[in-house]
Every structure is written in structure tokens, then in C-alpha cells.
Amino acid sequence: MNPLEELAQLLAQAVALIGEAASPERLEPLRVKFLGRKSRLSEIMSGLPALPVELRAVTGKQANQFKASVEAALAQRRQVLGVAPAKPALDVTLPGTAVPQGRLHPITRTIEAILGVFQPMGFEVIEGPEAEFAYYNFDALNIPPDHPSRESFDTFFIDTPSPQPAKGPLLLRSHTSPVQVRVMEQRPPPLRIVVPGKVYRPDALDPSHSFMFHQVEGLMVDDRTTFADLKGVLEQCLKALFGAHTRTRFRPHFFPFTEPSAEVDIACAACQGAGCPTCGRKGWLEIMGCGMVHPHVLKAVRYNPAKVQGFAFGMGVERIAMLQYGVKDIRLFFENDLRFLSQF
Ligand code: DAH
């Protein structure tokens, strides 16, 4: 038989046997049989130089093709036996891979709830800088240098290059009240704004203190805003946040930037005013500061205190969130522990 016919026959035989191989292990002996050193292919190759010239080239070519075809058949069968069964068909009844769902941070939720009370009442949301000039954080709010009430706003000061800016030095704002001044400086009355944002105070960390926390400031100024408006708006706000039956009380207080000033309490939800550990046995929880904008503040922004008046308030977001959600330690909000955050 001439080598060309023989190779054709061998190929048919090899492909058939490979196709019948029942496991990947059965393929190796077939490879050795058809392509190995002692195979018929190997003999034909080494016999090439002895062939008549006209047969030599075609036989060589045919032998190479034979080798390639057998290798391809082996590879294909290997895949069918080895890889393919490991790749199961799509089972549409299996549960899908769950994509973890993101959620808003509880502080963000509480801020949104607070803003959501004031926006329908016509208050515009405004933000201001966290690195602030002392002028806005103190002076324009009727807290002159050396005034003892600066001490109640312990402050992080920022190294400010000399010569100091006229409104310097720079500091991390200790409350959101400076934004009141910034806005009034820029706009004529009337105005109604709420200002959410971060504030900073060098307090040691404990269950109720953090060196960074959030406040929402409010300001309303026009020619006839009164303390009664302030009461109405804040009572509305606290009922929206803590429930329609929430009782509130306004207690006289002092803030340099308001006159008169008040602190607002809500009846403790845990004991309904009777006194319990949650409220320190007082029956009431202090929730925010407020008052009528001090004439000195109006003058600082070139408003005429004889023509306009307004109210302002400021509340701590973490404190409200802790009461809303029953969180006992403020530090939980900032530790970014998913076991905590995913509960909201
Ligand atoms: N800025 C005050 C604070 O951080 C809170 C405050 C009290 C804001 C009375 C006001 C206000 O606007 O009228 O403690």
C-alpha cells in the first residue's frame, strides 16, 4: 500500500478510536499508538528520504496533516470528556447571585427627614464651608474676642499664614450658625433657609461626644416674624420627627446671637415625662437651641433691626438620630461597621 493511502486509512481509524474513548485516560495510549516514536507515522517519516522524489513531498505534507488532525481530534475529545461535563447547563431554577444592596447612612437619613419638614414650608437648603473664618464663626454672631462665651464653643484652629486675613484666623466651624451670616451678607431679606453640615469641637470621644458631628441650622427673616412663628415651626418639626403626640417645651436660655433665646425639650418618649435613665430622670430631653436673631447680628450683615426681624435655631443631628433609632453610643455612627449600618 502506498504511504498516502495508508495515512488516509490510519487517520480514519485514529479518529474513530479517539471518538469512542470513554475517559481522558484512554486518550494517552491512542496518542502513543498514532503519533508516538514507535508509531507507523514515525516510520513513514523516517522512510521519506528513501521514497521516489515525486512521492516524497506529498507524503511529507500528508504526514504533517495526519499529525495535526490526530492532535485536533485528541484535543476535542479531551474537552468533551474533561472540561465539558464540569460546565453544567444553565439552571434557571437556581437562586441568582445576590448583589448587596446599598443604603443611606442613618445620619443622612435623619438629615433628609429634618430637611423634608422645612422644605415644604419654603425653607431653602444651603451649605457653607467647614473651614471657616473666626469672623463668621464668632464675631459676626455677636461673640467678640475675649467674650467668655467663646469658651463654650471650644474650637479647632487652623494654622493661618501671616499676615492674617481680615476675617481670620481660619478654624473648623464649631457650629452651622456662621452660614446664617454668610447668607444674609449676600441676600436681602426676606429669607428662609436650612443649613445641614458637619461641625467640629475638640471633645474627647465618649458615648455622647464626638469631635465631629452634624447640625441643621435654620433661619427665617422678614419684617414680622415672631417668636410665635418660631414655636409653631419647631413644634411642627418635632412632631414630624418624633410622632404627632410629642410634647415640647421651650425653656429660657442664653445664646449670644439670639435674644430672647430658648432651649427646646421634648418629653422623654421612654417615660412620658415621668423621669427615667434615658432622660437622666428629668422627664425631658434637650433637643435644640433657638431664639430671635440678635440685633447685633442683623447689623453685622447691614440689615436694619428696626425694619426686619427673624428667628434662628440649631439642632444636633446625631442626638436626634440616637433618639429616633434608640442608638446609645454616638461613636457607632462613625465606625462604619456594616453590622450596624445595615440595620437602617
Ligand atoms: N449654634 C448653637 C450651638 O451650636 C445652636 C443654636 C442655638 C443655633 C440658637 C441657633 C440658635 O441658630 O438660634 O450650640
PDB file of C-alpha atoms and ligand atoms in Angstrom, residues 153 174-175 177 180 201 215 217-218 255 257-258 289-291 312-314, ligand 1:
ATOM      1  CA  PHE A 153     -17.503  76.816  71.666  1.00  0.00           C
ATOM      2  CA  SER A 174     -17.868  74.784  65.750  1.00  0.00           C
ATOM      3  CA  HIS A 175     -21.495  75.243  64.663  1.00  0.00           C
ATOM      4  CA  SER A 177     -24.610  79.320  62.636  1.00  0.00           C
ATOM      5  CA  GLN A 180     -26.623  82.438  58.642  1.00  0.00           C
ATOM      6  CA  ARG A 201     -15.245  70.565  68.559  1.00  0.00           C
ATOM      7  CA  GLN A 215     -26.107  70.143  62.855  1.00  0.00           C
ATOM      8  CA  GLU A 217     -29.323  75.338  61.292  1.00  0.00           C
ATOM      9  CA  GLY A 218     -32.439  77.305  60.445  1.00  0.00           C
ATOM     10  CA  PHE A 255     -27.074  82.349  73.146  1.00  0.00           C
ATOM     11  CA  PHE A 257     -26.631  85.509  68.642  1.00  0.00           C
ATOM     12  CA  THR A 258     -30.279  85.410  69.718  1.00  0.00           C
ATOM     13  CA  GLY A 289     -31.321  75.871  70.697  1.00  0.00           C
ATOM     14  CA  CYS A 290     -33.232  78.766  69.193  1.00  0.00           C
ATOM     15  CA  GLY A 291     -34.213  82.383  69.532  1.00  0.00           C
ATOM     16  CA  ALA A 312     -32.931  81.085  64.192  1.00  0.00           C
ATOM     17  CA  PHE A 313     -32.450  77.587  65.513  1.00  0.00           C
ATOM     18  CA  GLY A 314     -29.808  74.913  65.559  1.00  0.00           C
TER      19      GLY A 314
HETATM   20  N1  DAH B   1     -25.154  77.312  67.346  1.00  0.00           N
HETATM   21  C1  DAH B   1     -25.676  76.761  68.564  1.00  0.00           C
HETATM   22  C2  DAH B   1     -24.829  75.609  69.015  1.00  0.00           C
HETATM   23  O1  DAH B   1     -24.054  75.101  68.271  1.00  0.00           O
HETATM   24  C3  DAH B   1     -27.092  76.266  68.338  1.00  0.00           C
HETATM   25  C4  DAH B   1     -28.036  77.386  68.088  1.00  0.00           C
HETATM   26  C5  DAH B   1     -28.705  77.971  69.153  1.00  0.00           C
HETATM   27  C6  DAH B   1     -28.232  77.855  66.821  1.00  0.00           C
HETATM   28  C7  DAH B   1     -29.568  79.011  68.934  1.00  0.00           C
HETATM   29  C8  DAH B   1     -29.103  78.897  66.592  1.00  0.00           C
HETATM   30  C9  DAH B   1     -29.764  79.477  67.666  1.00  0.00           C
HETATM   31  O2  DAH B   1     -29.337  79.382  65.375  1.00  0.00           O
HETATM   32  O3  DAH B   1     -30.631  80.478  67.448  1.00  0.00           O
HETATM   33  O4  DAH B   1     -24.943  75.201  70.148  1.00  0.00           O
END
